[in-house]
C-alpha positions as a LaTeX table, in Angstrom:
\begin{tabular}{lrrr}
\hline
Residue & $x$ (\AA) & $y$ (\AA) & $z$ (\AA) \\
\hline
Met1 & $-0.28$ & 0.05 & $-30.98$ \\
Glu2 & 1.15 & $-2.79$ & $-32.04$ \\
Ile3 & 1.22 & $-6.01$ & $-30.53$ \\
Ser4 & 5.24 & $-6.33$ & $-29.91$ \\
Ile5 & 4.82 & $-3.10$ & $-28.37$ \\
Leu6 & 2.02 & $-3.83$ & $-26.01$ \\
Arg7 & 3.87 & $-6.86$ & $-26.06$ \\
Lys8 & 7.27 & $-5.49$ & $-23.91$ \\
Thr9 & 4.38 & $-3.46$ & $-21.86$ \\
Ile10 & 3.36 & $-6.45$ & $-20.47$ \\
Asp11 & 6.46 & $-8.30$ & $-19.90$ \\
Leu12 & 7.39 & $-5.08$ & $-18.08$ \\
Leu13 & 4.46 & $-5.22$ & $-15.90$ \\
Glu14 & 4.49 & $-8.32$ & $-15.04$ \\
Gln15 & 8.76 & $-7.85$ & $-13.88$ \\
Gln16 & 7.03 & $-5.39$ & $-12.48$ \\
Arg17 & 4.07 & $-7.09$ & $-10.41$ \\
Gln18 & 6.60 & $-10.12$ & $-9.98$ \\
Lys19 & 9.42 & $-7.91$ & $-7.30$ \\
Ala20 & 6.11 & $-6.96$ & $-5.85$ \\
Ile21 & 4.53 & $-10.42$ & $-4.79$ \\
Thr22 & 8.19 & $-11.62$ & $-4.47$ \\
Tyr23 & 8.11 & $-8.65$ & $-1.47$ \\
Leu24 & 4.61 & $-9.22$ & $-0.78$ \\
Leu25 & 5.56 & $-13.22$ & $-0.14$ \\
Tyr26 & 8.29 & $-12.14$ & 2.45 \\
Pro27 & 7.16 & $-9.63$ & 4.56 \\
Lys28 & 9.97 & $-8.15$ & 6.84 \\
Asp29 & 8.34 & $-7.98$ & 11.05 \\
Met30 & 5.35 & $-5.28$ & 10.92 \\
Ile31 & 2.57 & $-3.87$ & 13.16 \\
Ser32 & $-0.38$ & $-2.66$ & 12.12 \\
Gly33 & $-1.23$ & 0.83 & 13.25 \\
Ser34 & 0.54 & 4.36 & 13.00 \\
Ile35 & 3.04 & 6.28 & 14.93 \\
Tyr36 & 1.35 & 8.67 & 16.58 \\
Ala37 & 3.17 & 11.19 & 19.30 \\
Thr38 & 1.66 & 13.69 & 21.15 \\
Tyr39 & 2.36 & 15.66 & 24.54 \\
Lys40 & $-0.59$ & 15.90 & 27.52 \\
Lys41 & 0.16 & 17.57 & 30.67 \\
Cys42 & $-0.45$ & 16.22 & 33.94 \\
Gly43 & $-2.89$ & 18.23 & 35.71 \\
Asn44 & $-0.36$ & 19.67 & 38.48 \\
Lys45 & $-0.71$ & 23.20 & 37.99 \\
Asn46 & 2.03 & 24.79 & 39.17 \\
Cys47 & 4.09 & 22.63 & 36.65 \\
Arg48 & 5.16 & 24.20 & 33.20 \\
Cys49 & 2.37 & 22.45 & 31.57 \\
Ala50 & $-0.39$ & 25.18 & 33.09 \\
Lys51 & 1.37 & 27.58 & 32.03 \\
Gly52 & 1.30 & 25.89 & 28.54 \\
Glu53 & 4.60 & 23.74 & 27.42 \\
Leu54 & 3.60 & 20.25 & 27.54 \\
His55 & 5.17 & 17.50 & 28.45 \\
Gly56 & 6.37 & 14.72 & 25.24 \\
Pro57 & 6.84 & 13.73 & 22.84 \\
Phe58 & 4.67 & 10.36 & 24.28 \\
Asn59 & 4.02 & 8.02 & 21.28 \\
Tyr60 & 1.54 & 6.01 & 20.22 \\
Ile61 & 0.56 & 3.47 & 17.92 \\
Ser62 & $-2.87$ & 4.45 & 15.91 \\
Lys63 & $-4.79$ & 2.20 & 14.54 \\
Arg64 & $-9.21$ & 1.77 & 14.03 \\
Val65 & $-10.47$ & $-1.66$ & 15.56 \\
Asp66 & $-14.96$ & $-1.51$ & 15.05 \\
Gly67 & $-14.77$ & 2.42 & 13.77 \\
Lys68 & $-13.37$ & 3.33 & 16.46 \\
Thr69 & $-9.19$ & 5.23 & 17.27 \\
Ile70 & $-7.56$ & 3.29 & 19.44 \\
Leu71 & $-4.51$ & 4.83 & 21.04 \\
Thr72 & $-1.81$ & 2.34 & 22.28 \\
Phe73 & 1.28 & 3.90 & 24.31 \\
Val74 & 4.64 & 3.09 & 23.64 \\
Arg75 & 7.75 & 2.59 & 25.58 \\
Lys76 & 10.68 & 4.71 & 25.30 \\
Ala77 & 12.92 & 1.21 & 25.06 \\
Asp78 & 10.12 & $-0.34$ & 21.99 \\
Glu79 & 10.56 & 3.30 & 19.99 \\
Ser80 & 12.27 & 1.93 & 17.58 \\
Lys81 & 11.76 & $-1.72$ & 16.72 \\
Ile82 & 8.07 & $-0.26$ & 16.59 \\
Thr83 & 8.68 & 2.81 & 14.51 \\
Lys84 & 10.24 & 0.37 & 11.98 \\
Glu85 & 7.68 & $-2.31$ & 12.11 \\
Ala86 & 4.51 & 0.47 & 11.23 \\
Gln87 & 6.88 & 1.29 & 8.83 \\
Asn88 & 7.20 & $-2.03$ & 7.42 \\
Tyr89 & 3.37 & $-2.26$ & 7.63 \\
Arg90 & 2.76 & 1.35 & 5.59 \\
Glu91 & 5.66 & 0.23 & 3.30 \\
Tyr92 & 3.56 & $-3.85$ & 2.44 \\
Ile93 & 0.31 & $-2.21$ & 2.74 \\
Lys94 & 1.85 & 0.50 & $-0.43$ \\
Ile95 & 3.18 & $-2.17$ & $-2.50$ \\
Ile96 & $-0.25$ & $-4.37$ & $-1.49$ \\
Ala97 & $-1.80$ & $-1.04$ & $-3.40$ \\
Lys98 & 0.84 & $-0.53$ & $-6.37$ \\
Leu99 & 0.12 & $-4.80$ & $-7.64$ \\
Asn100 & $-3.19$ & $-3.88$ & $-7.79$ \\
Lys101 & $-3.16$ & $-0.76$ & $-10.57$ \\
Leu102 & $-0.45$ & $-3.28$ & $-12.39$ \\
Asp103 & $-3.26$ & $-5.95$ & $-11.81$ \\
Lys104 & $-5.40$ & $-3.56$ & $-14.17$ \\
Lys105 & $-3.08$ & $-2.30$ & $-16.35$ \\
Ile106 & $-1.84$ & $-5.28$ & $-17.26$ \\
Tyr107 & $-5.35$ & $-6.33$ & $-17.64$ \\
Asp108 & $-5.67$ & $-3.31$ & $-19.41$ \\
Asn109 & $-3.42$ & $-3.58$ & $-22.82$ \\
Val110 & $-4.59$ & $-7.40$ & $-22.65$ \\
Lys111 & $-7.94$ & $-6.80$ & $-23.67$ \\
Lys112 & $-6.42$ & $-4.49$ & $-26.35$ \\
Ile113 & $-4.17$ & $-7.52$ & $-27.52$ \\
Lys114 & $-7.78$ & $-9.31$ & $-27.77$ \\
Asp115 & $-10.00$ & $-6.47$ & $-29.67$ \\
Ile116 & $-7.21$ & $-5.97$ & $-32.33$ \\
Lys117 & $-7.11$ & $-9.97$ & $-33.18$ \\
Thr118 & $-11.17$ & $-10.36$ & $-33.08$ \\
Thr119 & $-13.16$ & $-9.27$ & $-35.92$ \\
Asp120 & $-16.22$ & $-10.72$ & $-36.75$ \\
Tyr121 & $-17.67$ & $-12.65$ & $-38.43$ \\
Glu122 & $-19.76$ & $-11.36$ & $-41.39$ \\
Arg123 & $-21.05$ & $-14.28$ & $-44.48$ \\
Pro124 & $-20.83$ & $-13.94$ & $-47.78$ \\
Glu125 & $-23.37$ & $-12.63$ & $-49.53$ \\
Lys126 & $-25.18$ & $-14.85$ & $-52.59$ \\
Ile127 & $-24.13$ & $-14.52$ & $-56.31$ \\
\hline
\end{tabular}
């Protein structure tokens, strides 16, 4: 592969990397965890839920803490804000993963340039 093509590839990757860095440096409001909807029984034996028609959906924030999943109830008044902030968090995590992949691609291409430009020294034979 030609070095000029590798340089152009690195330049394009670097532009994508810079865009990712800018996003990561100026994040939107976030909340860690994922929105989780569930349906529940109330316990009243005469209620519709006792026949299988559960109450809900009730939204929770689900996140791992010390290896355990913790569910935190989200009030109806907060649902749209919390949902958006949880989406922002997921997007932020995705961009971090993308940055990692871009860094690896840049490294691999720089290494290719090094390999192309590097030779071994061989001492000339005596006459």
